[in-house]
């Protein structure tokens, strides 16, 4: 009998989102974690990883965590999560990061391609729809193995606000957000419910519109409050949920950034859509019937993604 091997998860970028994700993944014992950052930050990266590892006897998790600046340590990872890059500050849009982060994502993907050619890659770096495209191009992996994170986070914000509004458990709120990870993303009210009850029968259209608008600028709300960086707890939770869905082959229905080939009328574009996430990565894309207004909102969001993508692919 061959021994059962532990899963290996590499997280590139040991900053706020990377380090927080490493800890959440280890706490859930999804596998062993390798945290990578640039050579100039090798010691702080090792220090963060060791500090997390030393929490393991207290919290009782058996995941190993190591920090490194050497991609040889990441070899044969099952999952690679890319959080490397710069984050925005108040007054900036995610799109302002495009040139800097495209260079970083390309360099990181060259390493992943070489050291973990069979991995499933999840991209967080912003502007994430365009960065997922850049990663796909550089990696040359099949489309099911290149996945961007936006929908889990945007949906989590939307559900948080609905639960607060109705003073009900977040566990009973269902909904999802379609489109690009920008201020024109499309929270789908028509597909949202609370304990099975359509949300538009419980909250007035005016309040729902305010919730939709707050969701759209949810990232910016945190950026303005933090003052010197962007959200990381909820983004790390989102990455952890996606990693778990894949490593446990849960086949969860999760909105992620996927490569579209005709779905929703788009071809050759990465955009947030509902999918089945399992052991093969993106196993299926659901194409929902949209109203004219919803399709128009999605078209506008897709146009924004296309515009920023042109900057890095021309
Ligand atoms: N898609 C989404 O929903 C979200 C995206 N983000 C994005 O994720 C990225 C990271 O955010 P934070 O962790 O808050 O930033 P951070 O500044 O705390 O961490 C980024 C880390 O990347 C490292 N890095 C830079 N170049 C690298 C390279 N070539 N190789 C390895 N590591 C490298 C930096 O040294 C730093 O430690 C940003 O672009 C941010 O906008 C953040 C939250 C949500
Ligand atoms: O807002 C940002 O820059 C980070 C991000 O994508 C989010 O928190 O949604």
Short mmCIF file of N, CA and C in Angstrom, two decimals, residues 136 143-144 178-179 256-276 282-290 295 298-299 302 306:
data_model
loop_
_atom_site.label_atom_id
_atom_site.label_comp_id
_atom_site.label_asym_id
_atom_site.label_seq_id
_atom_site.Cartn_x
_atom_site.Cartn_y
_atom_site.Cartn_z
N UNK A 136 -3.05 32.94 -16.00
CA UNK A 136 -3.46 31.89 -16.94
C UNK A 136 -2.53 31.87 -18.15
N UNK A 143 -7.79 25.62 -18.01
CA UNK A 143 -8.59 26.69 -17.38
C UNK A 143 -9.19 26.28 -16.03
N UNK A 144 -9.44 24.99 -15.84
CA UNK A 144 -10.04 24.57 -14.55
C UNK A 144 -9.08 24.71 -13.39
N UNK A 178 -22.06 38.44 -8.91
CA UNK A 178 -21.59 38.07 -10.25
C UNK A 178 -20.68 39.18 -10.78
N UNK A 179 -19.80 38.85 -11.72
CA UNK A 179 -19.06 39.90 -12.43
C UNK A 179 -17.67 40.15 -11.89
N UNK A 256 -16.58 32.11 -8.33
CA UNK A 256 -15.14 32.40 -8.46
C UNK A 256 -14.89 33.04 -9.82
N UNK A 257 -13.68 33.53 -10.00
CA UNK A 257 -13.31 34.11 -11.30
C UNK A 257 -12.85 32.96 -12.19
N UNK A 258 -13.59 32.75 -13.27
CA UNK A 258 -13.33 31.61 -14.15
C UNK A 258 -13.15 32.09 -15.58
N UNK A 259 -12.46 31.28 -16.36
CA UNK A 259 -12.24 31.60 -17.78
C UNK A 259 -13.51 31.26 -18.55
N UNK A 260 -14.06 32.27 -19.23
CA UNK A 260 -15.32 32.06 -19.95
C UNK A 260 -15.05 31.83 -21.44
N UNK A 261 -15.73 30.86 -21.96
CA UNK A 261 -15.66 30.58 -23.40
C UNK A 261 -17.09 30.52 -23.94
N UNK A 262 -17.72 31.68 -23.96
CA UNK A 262 -19.09 31.77 -24.47
C UNK A 262 -20.13 31.95 -23.39
N UNK A 263 -19.83 31.53 -22.15
CA UNK A 263 -20.83 31.67 -21.08
C UNK A 263 -21.15 33.14 -20.86
N UNK A 264 -22.38 33.42 -20.62
CA UNK A 264 -22.88 34.79 -20.39
C UNK A 264 -22.56 35.74 -21.56
N UNK A 265 -22.17 35.16 -22.71
CA UNK A 265 -21.89 35.99 -23.88
C UNK A 265 -20.45 36.49 -23.96
N UNK A 266 -19.56 35.97 -23.12
CA UNK A 266 -18.16 36.43 -23.15
C UNK A 266 -17.22 35.31 -23.57
N UNK A 267 -16.21 35.70 -24.31
CA UNK A 267 -15.25 34.71 -24.78
C UNK A 267 -13.83 35.19 -24.47
N UNK A 268 -13.05 34.34 -23.84
CA UNK A 268 -11.66 34.69 -23.57
C UNK A 268 -11.50 35.72 -22.48
N UNK A 269 -12.42 35.72 -21.52
CA UNK A 269 -12.37 36.68 -20.42
C UNK A 269 -12.51 35.94 -19.09
N UNK A 270 -11.76 36.39 -18.07
CA UNK A 270 -11.98 35.88 -16.71
C UNK A 270 -12.95 36.79 -15.99
N UNK A 271 -13.99 36.20 -15.41
CA UNK A 271 -15.03 36.97 -14.75
C UNK A 271 -15.66 36.11 -13.64
N UNK A 272 -16.21 36.77 -12.63
CA UNK A 272 -16.81 36.05 -11.52
C UNK A 272 -18.15 35.43 -11.89
N UNK A 273 -18.26 34.11 -11.74
CA UNK A 273 -19.49 33.38 -12.07
C UNK A 273 -19.66 32.22 -11.07
N UNK A 274 -20.89 31.73 -10.90
CA UNK A 274 -21.07 30.59 -10.00
C UNK A 274 -20.52 29.30 -10.61
N UNK A 275 -19.80 28.55 -9.80
CA UNK A 275 -19.15 27.34 -10.30
C UNK A 275 -19.31 26.20 -9.29
N UNK A 276 -18.96 25.00 -9.75
CA UNK A 276 -18.73 23.91 -8.80
C UNK A 276 -17.22 23.83 -8.58
N UNK A 282 -12.17 24.16 -11.01
CA UNK A 282 -13.50 24.57 -11.49
C UNK A 282 -14.06 23.42 -12.32
N UNK A 283 -15.06 22.75 -11.79
CA UNK A 283 -15.59 21.56 -12.47
C UNK A 283 -16.77 21.87 -13.37
N UNK A 284 -17.42 22.99 -13.10
CA UNK A 284 -18.56 23.37 -13.94
C UNK A 284 -18.86 24.85 -13.71
N UNK A 285 -19.30 25.51 -14.78
CA UNK A 285 -19.76 26.89 -14.64
C UNK A 285 -21.28 26.88 -14.82
N UNK A 286 -21.98 27.53 -13.91
CA UNK A 286 -23.44 27.65 -14.07
C UNK A 286 -23.76 28.92 -14.84
N UNK A 287 -24.56 28.75 -15.87
CA UNK A 287 -25.00 29.92 -16.64
C UNK A 287 -26.45 30.19 -16.27
N UNK A 288 -26.67 31.27 -15.54
CA UNK A 288 -28.02 31.58 -15.07
C UNK A 288 -28.76 32.43 -16.08
N UNK A 289 -30.08 32.29 -16.06
CA UNK A 289 -30.94 33.20 -16.83
C UNK A 289 -30.88 34.57 -16.16
N UNK A 290 -30.56 35.61 -16.91
CA UNK A 290 -30.52 36.95 -16.34
C UNK A 290 -31.61 37.80 -16.96
N UNK A 295 -28.25 41.56 -17.05
CA UNK A 295 -27.26 41.35 -18.12
C UNK A 295 -26.56 42.67 -18.45
N UNK A 298 -24.04 43.30 -15.82
CA UNK A 298 -22.90 42.40 -16.02
C UNK A 298 -22.03 42.87 -17.19
N UNK A 299 -22.68 43.34 -18.24
CA UNK A 299 -21.93 43.84 -19.40
C UNK A 299 -21.03 45.01 -19.00
N UNK A 302 -18.11 43.65 -17.03
CA UNK A 302 -17.18 42.96 -17.94
C UNK A 302 -16.37 43.97 -18.75
N UNK A 306 -12.36 44.28 -19.09
CA UNK A 306 -11.69 44.32 -20.40
C UNK A 306 -10.76 45.52 -20.51
#
